[in-house]
Tab-separated table of C-alpha atoms in Angstrom:
chain	number	residue	atom	x	y	z
A	1	UNK	CA	8.498	-24.565	70.931
A	2	UNK	CA	10.934	-22.208	69.203
A	3	UNK	CA	13.919	-23.448	71.173
A	4	UNK	CA	13.051	-27.074	70.383
A	5	UNK	CA	12.826	-26.392	66.623
A	6	UNK	CA	15.968	-24.294	66.666
A	7	UNK	CA	17.895	-27.154	68.221
A	8	UNK	CA	17.086	-29.315	65.185
A	9	UNK	CA	18.046	-26.640	62.659
A	10	UNK	CA	21.412	-25.470	63.959
A	11	UNK	CA	23.605	-28.577	63.570
A	12	UNK	CA	24.863	-28.791	59.867
A	13	UNK	CA	22.771	-26.369	57.865
A	14	UNK	CA	23.579	-23.142	59.708
A	15	UNK	CA	27.357	-23.287	59.323
A	16	UNK	CA	28.575	-20.590	56.951
A	17	UNK	CA	25.459	-18.400	57.348
A	18	UNK	CA	25.883	-14.701	57.989
A	19	UNK	CA	25.267	-13.892	61.699
A	20	UNK	CA	22.495	-11.402	60.839
A	21	UNK	CA	20.622	-14.100	58.934
A	22	UNK	CA	20.863	-16.439	61.923
A	23	UNK	CA	19.531	-13.691	64.210
A	24	UNK	CA	16.662	-13.031	61.802
A	25	UNK	CA	15.761	-16.734	61.684
A	26	UNK	CA	15.742	-16.898	65.483
A	27	UNK	CA	13.332	-13.919	65.519
A	28	UNK	CA	11.072	-15.680	63.026
A	29	UNK	CA	11.054	-18.817	65.151
A	30	UNK	CA	10.158	-16.879	68.283
A	31	UNK	CA	7.522	-14.909	66.341
A	32	UNK	CA	5.963	-18.139	65.135
A	33	UNK	CA	5.692	-19.359	68.709
A	34	UNK	CA	4.064	-16.138	69.892
A	35	UNK	CA	1.533	-16.247	67.050
A	36	UNK	CA	0.462	-19.704	68.151
A	37	UNK	CA	-0.426	-18.443	71.619
A	38	UNK	CA	-2.617	-15.648	70.230
A	39	UNK	CA	-4.993	-17.868	68.260
A	40	UNK	CA	-8.307	-18.410	70.064
A	41	UNK	CA	-10.858	-20.919	68.803
A	42	UNK	CA	-14.463	-19.890	68.178
A	43	UNK	CA	-17.528	-22.136	68.039
A	44	UNK	CA	-18.640	-20.896	64.617
A	45	UNK	CA	-15.200	-20.560	63.008
A	46	UNK	CA	-13.656	-23.777	61.743
A	47	UNK	CA	-10.590	-24.428	59.661
A	48	UNK	CA	-8.243	-27.088	58.394
A	49	UNK	CA	-4.734	-26.727	57.028
A	50	UNK	CA	-3.140	-29.283	54.728
A	51	UNK	CA	0.505	-29.299	53.703
A	52	UNK	CA	2.003	-31.560	51.076
A	53	UNK	CA	5.604	-30.929	50.108
A	54	UNK	CA	5.882	-27.302	49.067
A	55	UNK	CA	2.137	-26.862	48.655
A	56	UNK	CA	-0.457	-25.869	51.256
A	57	UNK	CA	-4.240	-25.461	51.470
A	58	UNK	CA	-6.264	-23.526	54.055
A	59	UNK	CA	-10.025	-24.050	54.283
A	60	UNK	CA	-12.029	-21.989	56.761
A	61	UNK	CA	-15.735	-21.417	57.380
A	62	UNK	CA	-17.869	-19.088	59.464
A	63	UNK	CA	-21.540	-18.044	59.593
A	64	UNK	CA	-23.577	-14.854	59.784
A	65	UNK	CA	-27.173	-14.314	60.900
A	66	UNK	CA	-28.154	-12.347	57.828
A	67	UNK	CA	-30.213	-13.135	54.746
A	68	UNK	CA	-28.668	-10.452	52.523
A	69	UNK	CA	-25.993	-12.036	50.296
A	70	UNK	CA	-25.524	-8.825	48.297
A	71	UNK	CA	-24.373	-6.911	51.363
A	72	UNK	CA	-22.009	-9.708	52.359
A	73	UNK	CA	-20.470	-10.155	48.918
A	74	UNK	CA	-19.947	-6.399	48.663
A	75	UNK	CA	-17.948	-6.416	51.902
A	76	UNK	CA	-15.844	-9.349	50.697
A	77	UNK	CA	-15.135	-7.756	47.310
A	78	UNK	CA	-14.931	-3.984	47.850
A	79	UNK	CA	-11.418	-2.492	47.895
A	80	UNK	CA	-12.101	-0.093	50.782
A	81	UNK	CA	-13.317	-2.955	52.953
A	82	UNK	CA	-10.265	-4.994	51.915
A	83	UNK	CA	-7.959	-2.263	53.237
A	84	UNK	CA	-9.701	-2.220	56.604
A	85	UNK	CA	-9.697	-5.989	57.077
A	86	UNK	CA	-6.052	-6.577	56.082
A	87	UNK	CA	-3.837	-5.151	58.818
A	88	UNK	CA	-0.564	-6.962	58.061
A	89	UNK	CA	0.581	-5.094	54.899
A	90	UNK	CA	2.307	-1.735	55.319
A	91	UNK	CA	0.294	-0.510	52.356
A	92	UNK	CA	-2.428	-1.736	49.991
A	93	UNK	CA	-2.740	0.103	46.684
A	94	UNK	CA	-5.402	-0.203	43.994
A	95	UNK	CA	-3.582	-0.490	40.647
A	96	UNK	CA	-6.373	-0.818	38.089
A	97	UNK	CA	-9.934	-2.052	37.867
A	98	UNK	CA	-12.610	-3.301	35.509
A	99	UNK	CA	-16.323	-3.901	35.870
A	100	UNK	CA	-16.082	-6.909	38.174
A	101	UNK	CA	-12.351	-7.163	38.874
A	102	UNK	CA	-9.401	-5.151	40.083
A	103	UNK	CA	-5.683	-5.540	40.776
A	104	UNK	CA	-4.217	-4.599	44.123
A	105	UNK	CA	-0.625	-4.430	45.411
A	106	UNK	CA	0.344	-5.439	48.947
A	107	UNK	CA	3.593	-4.084	50.372
A	108	UNK	CA	5.245	-5.735	53.388
A	109	UNK	CA	8.409	-4.372	54.941
A	110	UNK	CA	10.440	-4.860	58.111
A	111	UNK	CA	14.076	-4.724	59.199
A	112	UNK	CA	15.034	-7.924	57.386
A	113	UNK	CA	12.565	-8.392	54.579
A	114	UNK	CA	10.545	-6.595	51.898
A	115	UNK	CA	7.845	-7.986	49.641
A	116	UNK	CA	5.525	-6.548	46.987
A	117	UNK	CA	2.752	-8.853	45.814
A	118	UNK	CA	0.129	-8.038	43.195
A	119	UNK	CA	-3.196	-9.870	43.241
A	120	UNK	CA	-6.107	-9.892	40.839
A	121	UNK	CA	-9.492	-10.038	42.588
A	122	UNK	CA	-12.694	-10.869	40.711
A	123	UNK	CA	-16.381	-11.002	41.603
A	124	UNK	CA	-18.138	-14.053	40.131
A	125	UNK	CA	-21.744	-13.002	40.623
A	126	UNK	CA	-23.517	-16.216	39.645
A	127	UNK	CA	-21.418	-18.274	42.082
A	128	UNK	CA	-21.537	-15.650	44.885
A	129	UNK	CA	-17.774	-15.911	44.926
A	130	UNK	CA	-14.814	-13.526	45.112
A	131	UNK	CA	-11.588	-14.999	43.748
A	132	UNK	CA	-8.023	-13.828	44.179
A	133	UNK	CA	-4.833	-14.847	42.416
A	134	UNK	CA	-1.251	-13.621	42.730
A	135	UNK	CA	0.077	-12.331	39.408
A	136	UNK	CA	3.432	-10.933	40.579
A	137	UNK	CA	5.642	-11.131	43.638
A	138	UNK	CA	8.991	-9.480	44.391
A	139	UNK	CA	10.951	-10.377	47.516
A	140	UNK	CA	14.110	-8.724	48.844
A	141	UNK	CA	16.295	-8.990	51.904
A	142	UNK	CA	16.293	-12.010	54.200
A	143	UNK	CA	16.301	-15.212	52.189
A	144	UNK	CA	12.841	-16.589	52.965
A	145	UNK	CA	10.855	-19.161	50.954
A	146	UNK	CA	10.081	-17.803	47.506
A	147	UNK	CA	6.338	-17.655	46.878
A	148	UNK	CA	5.656	-19.517	43.637
A	149	UNK	CA	1.857	-19.238	43.560
A	150	UNK	CA	-1.049	-18.064	45.701
A	151	UNK	CA	-4.743	-18.263	44.895
A	152	UNK	CA	-8.109	-18.698	46.603
A	153	UNK	CA	-11.662	-17.466	47.041
A	154	UNK	CA	-14.451	-16.361	49.367
A	155	UNK	CA	-17.796	-18.033	48.716
A	156	UNK	CA	-21.250	-17.428	50.217
A	157	UNK	CA	-23.501	-20.397	50.970
A	158	UNK	CA	-27.107	-20.363	52.182
A	159	UNK	CA	-27.681	-21.943	55.598
A	160	UNK	CA	-30.756	-22.667	57.698
A	161	UNK	CA	-30.279	-19.601	59.888
A	162	UNK	CA	-28.397	-17.158	57.688
A	163	UNK	CA	-25.381	-17.276	55.387
A	164	UNK	CA	-22.096	-19.107	55.559
A	165	UNK	CA	-18.779	-17.865	54.208
A	166	UNK	CA	-16.060	-20.196	52.944
A	167	UNK	CA	-12.513	-18.852	52.843
A	168	UNK	CA	-10.148	-20.995	50.777
A	169	UNK	CA	-6.482	-20.308	50.084
A	170	UNK	CA	-3.755	-22.404	48.527
A	171	UNK	CA	-0.192	-21.720	47.531
A	172	UNK	CA	3.203	-23.100	46.722
A	173	UNK	CA	6.691	-22.039	47.756
A	174	UNK	CA	10.139	-23.014	46.557
A	175	UNK	CA	11.960	-25.556	48.703
A	176	UNK	CA	13.699	-23.824	51.617
A	177	UNK	CA	15.170	-24.382	55.064
A	178	UNK	CA	12.426	-22.257	56.660
A	179	UNK	CA	9.528	-23.812	54.740
A	180	UNK	CA	7.972	-25.497	57.780
A	181	UNK	CA	8.163	-22.313	59.851
A	182	UNK	CA	6.666	-20.340	56.995
A	183	UNK	CA	3.711	-22.747	56.704
A	184	UNK	CA	3.069	-22.469	60.444
A	185	UNK	CA	2.958	-18.694	60.052
A	186	UNK	CA	0.593	-18.944	57.061
A	187	UNK	CA	-1.861	-21.126	58.973
A	188	UNK	CA	-1.905	-18.896	62.066
A	189	UNK	CA	-2.309	-15.698	60.055
A	190	UNK	CA	-5.048	-17.146	57.834
A	191	UNK	CA	-6.974	-18.253	60.922
A	192	UNK	CA	-6.540	-14.855	62.587
A	193	UNK	CA	-7.652	-13.179	59.356
A	194	UNK	CA	-10.856	-15.212	59.420
A	195	UNK	CA	-11.505	-13.927	62.951
A	196	UNK	CA	-10.910	-10.327	61.847
A	197	UNK	CA	-13.218	-10.833	58.882
A	198	UNK	CA	-15.916	-12.187	61.180
A	199	UNK	CA	-15.646	-9.244	63.601
A	200	UNK	CA	-15.547	-6.690	60.795
A	201	UNK	CA	-18.639	-8.036	59.033
A	202	UNK	CA	-20.564	-8.193	62.320
A	203	UNK	CA	-19.692	-4.559	63.055
A	204	UNK	CA	-21.293	-3.519	59.766
A	205	UNK	CA	-24.292	-5.821	59.804
A	206	UNK	CA	-25.315	-4.625	63.272
A	207	UNK	CA	-25.297	-0.926	62.347
């Protein structure tokens, strides 16, 4: 897959690029291919990914055999649980908090790229929903698609045999050569995150 995509990118657009940038892009392409092979479907985890121009939407659902929405919403909202579920960032720091909201900073760093993104998370009690919205984002290093916006929510819905969780995320990036590769990465990571969320919640519910 990576070699096929790379063959379409090299002709015209790569001339004049610094060799290190080309190497980094090749690594990203190979990484995207390896991520695809790691995703395993589950009967009770469903998702769809829609891309339109520079905008994307991810919609995922899963279910839990529990009748306690308060326990589930606490896991989805609580900062300490957030740190345990999110394994991609190098660090997650709580910046400030209010009664039913807080701001958290995610730091990502590797050899080619560094990013610091600040999100505001809020607990909407009446809707059984936890929302998140990016309020700041700084990117350095390898010239990847600039993140323009990122927002979404977790929502709990009653089902016949327990509770369902909806995970919705949407975002927009600036136009870029690597936009398609970036969207592939977003979809795979969002789907894998939903699997981690499922496993994490089950580990707590069954205690």
